[in-house]
Short mmCIF file of C-alpha atoms in Angstrom, two decimals:
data_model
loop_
_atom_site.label_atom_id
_atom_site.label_comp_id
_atom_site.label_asym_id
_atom_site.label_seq_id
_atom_site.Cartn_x
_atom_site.Cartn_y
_atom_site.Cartn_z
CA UNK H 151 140.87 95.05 79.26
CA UNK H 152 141.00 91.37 80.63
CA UNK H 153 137.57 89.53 79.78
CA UNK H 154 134.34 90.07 81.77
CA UNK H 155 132.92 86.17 82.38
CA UNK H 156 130.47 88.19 84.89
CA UNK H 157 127.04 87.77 86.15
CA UNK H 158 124.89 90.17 88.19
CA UNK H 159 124.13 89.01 91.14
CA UNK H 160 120.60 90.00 93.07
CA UNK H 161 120.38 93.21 91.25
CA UNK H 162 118.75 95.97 93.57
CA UNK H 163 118.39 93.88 96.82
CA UNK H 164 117.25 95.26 100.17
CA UNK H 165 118.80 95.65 103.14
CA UNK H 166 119.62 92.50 105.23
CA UNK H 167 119.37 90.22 102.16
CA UNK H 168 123.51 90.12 101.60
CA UNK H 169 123.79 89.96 105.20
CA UNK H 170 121.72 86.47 104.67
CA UNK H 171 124.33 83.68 105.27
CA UNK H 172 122.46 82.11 101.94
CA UNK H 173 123.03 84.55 99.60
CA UNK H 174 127.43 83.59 100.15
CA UNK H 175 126.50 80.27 99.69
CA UNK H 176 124.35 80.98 96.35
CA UNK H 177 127.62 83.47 95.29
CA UNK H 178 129.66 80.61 95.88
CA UNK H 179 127.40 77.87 93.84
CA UNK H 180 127.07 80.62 90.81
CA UNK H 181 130.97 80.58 90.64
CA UNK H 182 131.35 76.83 90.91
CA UNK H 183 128.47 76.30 88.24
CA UNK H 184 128.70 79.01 85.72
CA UNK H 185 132.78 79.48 86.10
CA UNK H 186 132.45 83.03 86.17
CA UNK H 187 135.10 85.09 86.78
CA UNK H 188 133.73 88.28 87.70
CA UNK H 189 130.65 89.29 89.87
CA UNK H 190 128.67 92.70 89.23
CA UNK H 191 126.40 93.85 92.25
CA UNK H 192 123.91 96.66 91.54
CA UNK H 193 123.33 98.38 94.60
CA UNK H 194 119.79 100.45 93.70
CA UNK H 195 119.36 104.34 94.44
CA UNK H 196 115.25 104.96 94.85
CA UNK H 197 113.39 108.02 93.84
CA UNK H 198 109.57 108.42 93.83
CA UNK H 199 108.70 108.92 90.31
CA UNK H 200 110.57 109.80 87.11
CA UNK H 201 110.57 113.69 87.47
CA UNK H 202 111.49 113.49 91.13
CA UNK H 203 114.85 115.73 92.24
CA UNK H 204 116.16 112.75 94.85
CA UNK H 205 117.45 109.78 95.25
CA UNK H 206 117.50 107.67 98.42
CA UNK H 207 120.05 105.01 98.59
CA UNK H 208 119.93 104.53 102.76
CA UNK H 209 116.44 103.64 103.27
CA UNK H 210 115.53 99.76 103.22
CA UNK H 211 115.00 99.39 100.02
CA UNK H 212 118.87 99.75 99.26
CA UNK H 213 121.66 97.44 100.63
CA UNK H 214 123.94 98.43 104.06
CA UNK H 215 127.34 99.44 103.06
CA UNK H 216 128.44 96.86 105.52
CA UNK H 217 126.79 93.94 104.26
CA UNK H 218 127.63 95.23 100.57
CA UNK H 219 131.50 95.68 101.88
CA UNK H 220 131.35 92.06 103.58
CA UNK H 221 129.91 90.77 100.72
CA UNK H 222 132.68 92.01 98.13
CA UNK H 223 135.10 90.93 100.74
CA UNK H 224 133.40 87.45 100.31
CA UNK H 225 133.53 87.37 96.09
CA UNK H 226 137.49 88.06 96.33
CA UNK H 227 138.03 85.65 98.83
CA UNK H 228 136.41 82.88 96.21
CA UNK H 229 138.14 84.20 93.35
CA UNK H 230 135.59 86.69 92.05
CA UNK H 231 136.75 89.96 90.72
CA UNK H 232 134.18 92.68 91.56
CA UNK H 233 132.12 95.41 89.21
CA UNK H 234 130.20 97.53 91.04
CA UNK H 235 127.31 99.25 89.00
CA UNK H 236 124.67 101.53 91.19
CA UNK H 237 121.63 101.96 89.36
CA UNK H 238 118.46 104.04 90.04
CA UNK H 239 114.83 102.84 89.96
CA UNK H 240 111.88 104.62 90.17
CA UNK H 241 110.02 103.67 93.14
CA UNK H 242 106.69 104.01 91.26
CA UNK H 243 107.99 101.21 88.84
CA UNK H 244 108.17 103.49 85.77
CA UNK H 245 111.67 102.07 84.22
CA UNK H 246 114.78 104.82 84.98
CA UNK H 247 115.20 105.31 81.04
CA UNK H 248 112.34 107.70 81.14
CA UNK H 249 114.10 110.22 83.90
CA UNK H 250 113.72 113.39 82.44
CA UNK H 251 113.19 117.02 82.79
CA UNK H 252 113.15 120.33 80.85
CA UNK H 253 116.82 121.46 79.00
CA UNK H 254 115.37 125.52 79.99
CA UNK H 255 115.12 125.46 83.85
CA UNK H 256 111.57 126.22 84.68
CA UNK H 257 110.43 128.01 87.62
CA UNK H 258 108.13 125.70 90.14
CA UNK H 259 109.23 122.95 88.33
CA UNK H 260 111.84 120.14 88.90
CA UNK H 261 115.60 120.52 87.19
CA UNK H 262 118.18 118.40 85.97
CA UNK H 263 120.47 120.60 88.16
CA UNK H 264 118.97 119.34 90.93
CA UNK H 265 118.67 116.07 90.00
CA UNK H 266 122.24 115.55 89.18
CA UNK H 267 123.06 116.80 92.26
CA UNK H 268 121.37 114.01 94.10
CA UNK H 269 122.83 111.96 91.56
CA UNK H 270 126.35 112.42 92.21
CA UNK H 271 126.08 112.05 96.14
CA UNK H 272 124.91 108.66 95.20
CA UNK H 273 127.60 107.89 92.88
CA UNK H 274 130.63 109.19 94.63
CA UNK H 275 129.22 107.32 97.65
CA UNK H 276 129.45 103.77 96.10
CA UNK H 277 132.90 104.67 94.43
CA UNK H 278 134.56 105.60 97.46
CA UNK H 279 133.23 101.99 98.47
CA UNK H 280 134.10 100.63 95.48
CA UNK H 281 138.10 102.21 96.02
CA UNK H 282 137.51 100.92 99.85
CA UNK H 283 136.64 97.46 98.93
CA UNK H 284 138.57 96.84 95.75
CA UNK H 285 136.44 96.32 93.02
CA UNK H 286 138.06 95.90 89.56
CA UNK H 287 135.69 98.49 87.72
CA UNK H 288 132.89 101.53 88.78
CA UNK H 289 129.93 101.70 86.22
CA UNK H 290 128.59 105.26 86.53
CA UNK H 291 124.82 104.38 86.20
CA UNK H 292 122.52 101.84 84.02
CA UNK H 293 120.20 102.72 81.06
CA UNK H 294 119.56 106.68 81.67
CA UNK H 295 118.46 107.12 77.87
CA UNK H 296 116.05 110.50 78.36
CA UNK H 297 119.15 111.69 80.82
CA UNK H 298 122.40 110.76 78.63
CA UNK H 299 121.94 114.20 76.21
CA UNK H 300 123.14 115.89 79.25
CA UNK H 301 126.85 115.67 77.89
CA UNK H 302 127.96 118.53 80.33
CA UNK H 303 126.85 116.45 83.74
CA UNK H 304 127.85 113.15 82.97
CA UNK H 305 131.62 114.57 82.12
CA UNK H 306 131.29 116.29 85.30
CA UNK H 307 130.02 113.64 87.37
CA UNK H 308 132.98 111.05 85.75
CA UNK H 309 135.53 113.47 86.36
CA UNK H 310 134.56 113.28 90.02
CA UNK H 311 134.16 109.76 90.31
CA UNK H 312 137.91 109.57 88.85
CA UNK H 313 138.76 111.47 91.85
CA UNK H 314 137.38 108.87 94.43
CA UNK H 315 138.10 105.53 92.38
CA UNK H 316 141.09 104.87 91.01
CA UNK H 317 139.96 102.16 88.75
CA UNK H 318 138.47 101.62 85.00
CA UNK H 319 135.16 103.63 84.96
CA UNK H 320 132.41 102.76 82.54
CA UNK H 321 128.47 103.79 82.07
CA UNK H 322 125.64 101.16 80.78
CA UNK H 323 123.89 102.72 78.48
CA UNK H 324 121.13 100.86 76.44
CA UNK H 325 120.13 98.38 74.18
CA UNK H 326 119.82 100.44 70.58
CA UNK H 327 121.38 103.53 72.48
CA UNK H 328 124.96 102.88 71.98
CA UNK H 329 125.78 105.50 69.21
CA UNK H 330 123.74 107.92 71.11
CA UNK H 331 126.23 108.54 73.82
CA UNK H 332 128.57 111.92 72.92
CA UNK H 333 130.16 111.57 75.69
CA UNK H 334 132.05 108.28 75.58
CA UNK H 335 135.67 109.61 75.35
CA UNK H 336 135.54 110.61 79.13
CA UNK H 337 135.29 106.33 80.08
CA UNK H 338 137.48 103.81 79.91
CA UNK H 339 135.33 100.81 78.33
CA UNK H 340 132.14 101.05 77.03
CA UNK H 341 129.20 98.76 77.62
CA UNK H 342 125.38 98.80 76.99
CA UNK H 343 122.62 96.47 77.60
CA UNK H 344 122.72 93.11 74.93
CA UNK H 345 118.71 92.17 74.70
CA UNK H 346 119.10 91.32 71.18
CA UNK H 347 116.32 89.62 69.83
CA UNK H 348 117.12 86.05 67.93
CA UNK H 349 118.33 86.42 64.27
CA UNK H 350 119.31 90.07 64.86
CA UNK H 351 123.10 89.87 66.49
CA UNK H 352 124.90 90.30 63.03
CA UNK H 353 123.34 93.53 62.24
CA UNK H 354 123.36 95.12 66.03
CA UNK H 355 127.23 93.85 66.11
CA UNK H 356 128.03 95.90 63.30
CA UNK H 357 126.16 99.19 64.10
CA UNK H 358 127.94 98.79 67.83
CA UNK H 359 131.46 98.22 66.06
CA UNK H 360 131.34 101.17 64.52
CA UNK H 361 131.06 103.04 67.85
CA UNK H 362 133.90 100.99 69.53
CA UNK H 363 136.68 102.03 66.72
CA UNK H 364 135.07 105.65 66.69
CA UNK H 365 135.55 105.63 70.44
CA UNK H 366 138.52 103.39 70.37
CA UNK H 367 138.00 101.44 73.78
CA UNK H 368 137.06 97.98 75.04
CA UNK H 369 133.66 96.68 74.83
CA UNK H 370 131.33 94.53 77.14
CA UNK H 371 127.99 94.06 77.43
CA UNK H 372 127.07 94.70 81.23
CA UNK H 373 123.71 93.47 80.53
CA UNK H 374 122.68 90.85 78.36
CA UNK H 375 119.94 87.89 79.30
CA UNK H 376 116.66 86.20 78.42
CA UNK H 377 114.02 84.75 80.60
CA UNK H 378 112.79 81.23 80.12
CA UNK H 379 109.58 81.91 78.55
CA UNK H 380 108.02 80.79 75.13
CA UNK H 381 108.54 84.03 72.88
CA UNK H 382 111.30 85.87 75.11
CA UNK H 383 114.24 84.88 72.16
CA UNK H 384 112.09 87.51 69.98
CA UNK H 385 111.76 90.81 72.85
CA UNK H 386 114.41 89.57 75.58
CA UNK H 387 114.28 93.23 77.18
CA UNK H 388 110.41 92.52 77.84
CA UNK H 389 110.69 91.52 81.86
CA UNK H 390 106.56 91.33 82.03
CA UNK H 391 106.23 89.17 79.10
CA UNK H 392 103.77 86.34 79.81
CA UNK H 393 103.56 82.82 78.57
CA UNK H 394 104.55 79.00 79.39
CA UNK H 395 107.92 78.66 80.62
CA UNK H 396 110.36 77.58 78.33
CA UNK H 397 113.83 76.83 79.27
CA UNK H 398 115.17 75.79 75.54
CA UNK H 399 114.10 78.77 74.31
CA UNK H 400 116.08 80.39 76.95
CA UNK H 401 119.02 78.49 76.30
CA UNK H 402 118.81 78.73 72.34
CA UNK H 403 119.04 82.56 73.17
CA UNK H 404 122.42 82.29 75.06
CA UNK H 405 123.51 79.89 72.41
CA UNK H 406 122.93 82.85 69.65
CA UNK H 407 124.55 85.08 71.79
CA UNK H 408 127.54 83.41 72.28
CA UNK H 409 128.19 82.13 69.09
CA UNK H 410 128.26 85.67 67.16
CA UNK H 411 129.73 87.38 70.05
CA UNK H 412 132.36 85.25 70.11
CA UNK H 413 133.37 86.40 66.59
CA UNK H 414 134.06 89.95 67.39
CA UNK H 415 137.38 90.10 69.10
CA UNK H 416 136.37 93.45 70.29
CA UNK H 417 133.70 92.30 72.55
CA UNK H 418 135.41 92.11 75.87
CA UNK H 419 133.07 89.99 77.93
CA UNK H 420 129.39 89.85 80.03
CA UNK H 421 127.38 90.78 82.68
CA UNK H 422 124.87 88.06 82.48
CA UNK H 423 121.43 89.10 84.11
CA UNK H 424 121.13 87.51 86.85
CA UNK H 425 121.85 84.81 90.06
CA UNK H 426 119.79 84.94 92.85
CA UNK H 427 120.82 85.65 96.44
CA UNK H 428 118.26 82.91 97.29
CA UNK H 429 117.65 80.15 94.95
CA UNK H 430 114.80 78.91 96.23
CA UNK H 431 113.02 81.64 94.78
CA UNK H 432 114.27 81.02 91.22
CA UNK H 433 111.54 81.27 89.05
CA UNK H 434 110.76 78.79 85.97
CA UNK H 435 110.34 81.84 83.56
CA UNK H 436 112.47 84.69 85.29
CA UNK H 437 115.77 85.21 83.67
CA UNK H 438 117.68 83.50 86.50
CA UNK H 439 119.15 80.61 84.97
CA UNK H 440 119.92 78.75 87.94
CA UNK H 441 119.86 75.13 87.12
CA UNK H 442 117.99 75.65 83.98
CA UNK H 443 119.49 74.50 80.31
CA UNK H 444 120.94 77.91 79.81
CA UNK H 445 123.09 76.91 82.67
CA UNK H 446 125.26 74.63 81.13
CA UNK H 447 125.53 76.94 77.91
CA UNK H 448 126.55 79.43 79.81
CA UNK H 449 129.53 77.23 81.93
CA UNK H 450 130.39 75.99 78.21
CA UNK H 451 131.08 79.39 76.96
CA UNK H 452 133.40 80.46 79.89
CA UNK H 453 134.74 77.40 80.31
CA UNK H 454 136.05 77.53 76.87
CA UNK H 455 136.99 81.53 76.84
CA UNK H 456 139.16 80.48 80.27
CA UNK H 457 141.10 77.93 78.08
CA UNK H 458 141.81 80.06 75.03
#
């Protein structure tokens, strides 16, 4: 696998907001600033709560295939190679990690059966795009921890995507989660969420090595990021932490990361979280790091993996 210098770019946006001339131009300024080399887009599937049976990924709450498909069109033209990683929410907020059902089907009650059934029309539909447009990788969902036991599915569901998408096909599963996946010998590379807290990356880094040469395929992390708040370098997963912005703390992070990432040769690149489609609603403590000190660190770390 050739390294991953990605970024995800406006994870989960609406409708109309790729067809927004701006958000080409802000694609543009992440590659030129960060020299990325690869862009992942995260096109969201909605359902109303955790135990709900659907998923709606045509309302406007999810992206037009056109303005997705113009937009990928866009990221090769610049140079960008393409990921493309659709990822369910819960419309109710409740993080996707706690989807779950019963294992016994239960009259009057919602199934798995059903629920992976919605599932795969949502994930066969963005890899057919995904063949249509190009893209150098499918990731077959983000973070399903309560719904990853369900070994039987997800080799069914990957099996079909293979069908559709000709490319390398990967899942995201969590941070801490990574040996907890039986099912990795059906993907091509696998990759988890990297919100390591500071002084911790040696120890993580070992426990996930020891799934790689079980597994025997590439690695990247396609998640990994901290927001620019005081305290975020300690629970970087925690999105509604509150305090005083803090940009060197932010940075600091990314320098950690880098430097004992770099060591493992086995670690096969990033999916940094996240670039705006609009920067003028970057945030001083989101984990956008749009003109922020992270910034640089981050064009100094692909900068130099470019070189070597």
């Amino acid at each position: 696998m050739e390294q991953i210098n990605g970024i995800t770019f406006e994870p989960f946006a609406r409708k109309g907001v790729f067809a927004d001339p701006g958000a080409m131009e802000s694609l543009r300024m992440m590659k030129e600033r960060t020299e990325a080399t690869h862009v992942i887009f995260a096109p969201a599937g909605l359902q109303e709560t955790p135990q709900s049976e659907e998923i709606d990924y045509r309302g406007d709450r999810s992206l037009g295939d056109e303005e997705l498909s113009n937009m990928i069109s866009f990221a090769h033209a610049i140079g960008l190679k393409v990921i493309l990683k659709p990822t369910v929410n819960c419309k109710n907020g409740v993080w996707r990690a706690f989807i779950n059902f019963f294992d016994n089907e239960v009259p009057c009650e919602p199934k798995w059966r059903n629920w992976f059934a919605s599932h795969e029309q949502f994930q066969l539909h963005y890899a057919r795009l995904a063949q249509k447009t190009g893209c150098c990788m499918f990731i077959t969902g983000c973070e399903m921890v309560m719904a990853q036991r369900r070994d039987a599915e997800w080799r069914e569901l990957i099996a079909k995507v293979r069908e559709v998408f000709d490319g390398p096909v990967s899942y995201n599963t969590d941070k801490y989660q990574e040996e907890h996946v039986s099912w990795w010998d059906c993907v091509d590379v696998i990759s988890s969420s990297g919100y390591y807290p500071f002084g911790s990356w040696e120890h993580e880094l070992d426990r996930i090595e020891g799934v790689v040469k079980r597994f025997e395929k590439p690695f990247f992390f396609a998640e990994t990021g901290c927001m620019s708040v005081k305290g975020s370098g300690q629970v970087p997963n925690d999105w509604e932490l509150s305090g005083e912005a803090d940009e060197n703390e932010q940075a600091a992070w990314y320098e950690e990361m880098f430097s004992h990432t770099k060591q493992r040769s086995w670690v096969g690149g990033y999916g940094l979280w996240d670039w705006p489609a609009d920067l003028r609603l970057t945030t001083e403590k989101g984990y956008s790091f749009y003109n922020k000190r992270a910034e640089a660190v981050i064009r100094s770390s692909y900068e130099k993996t470019e070189i070597e």
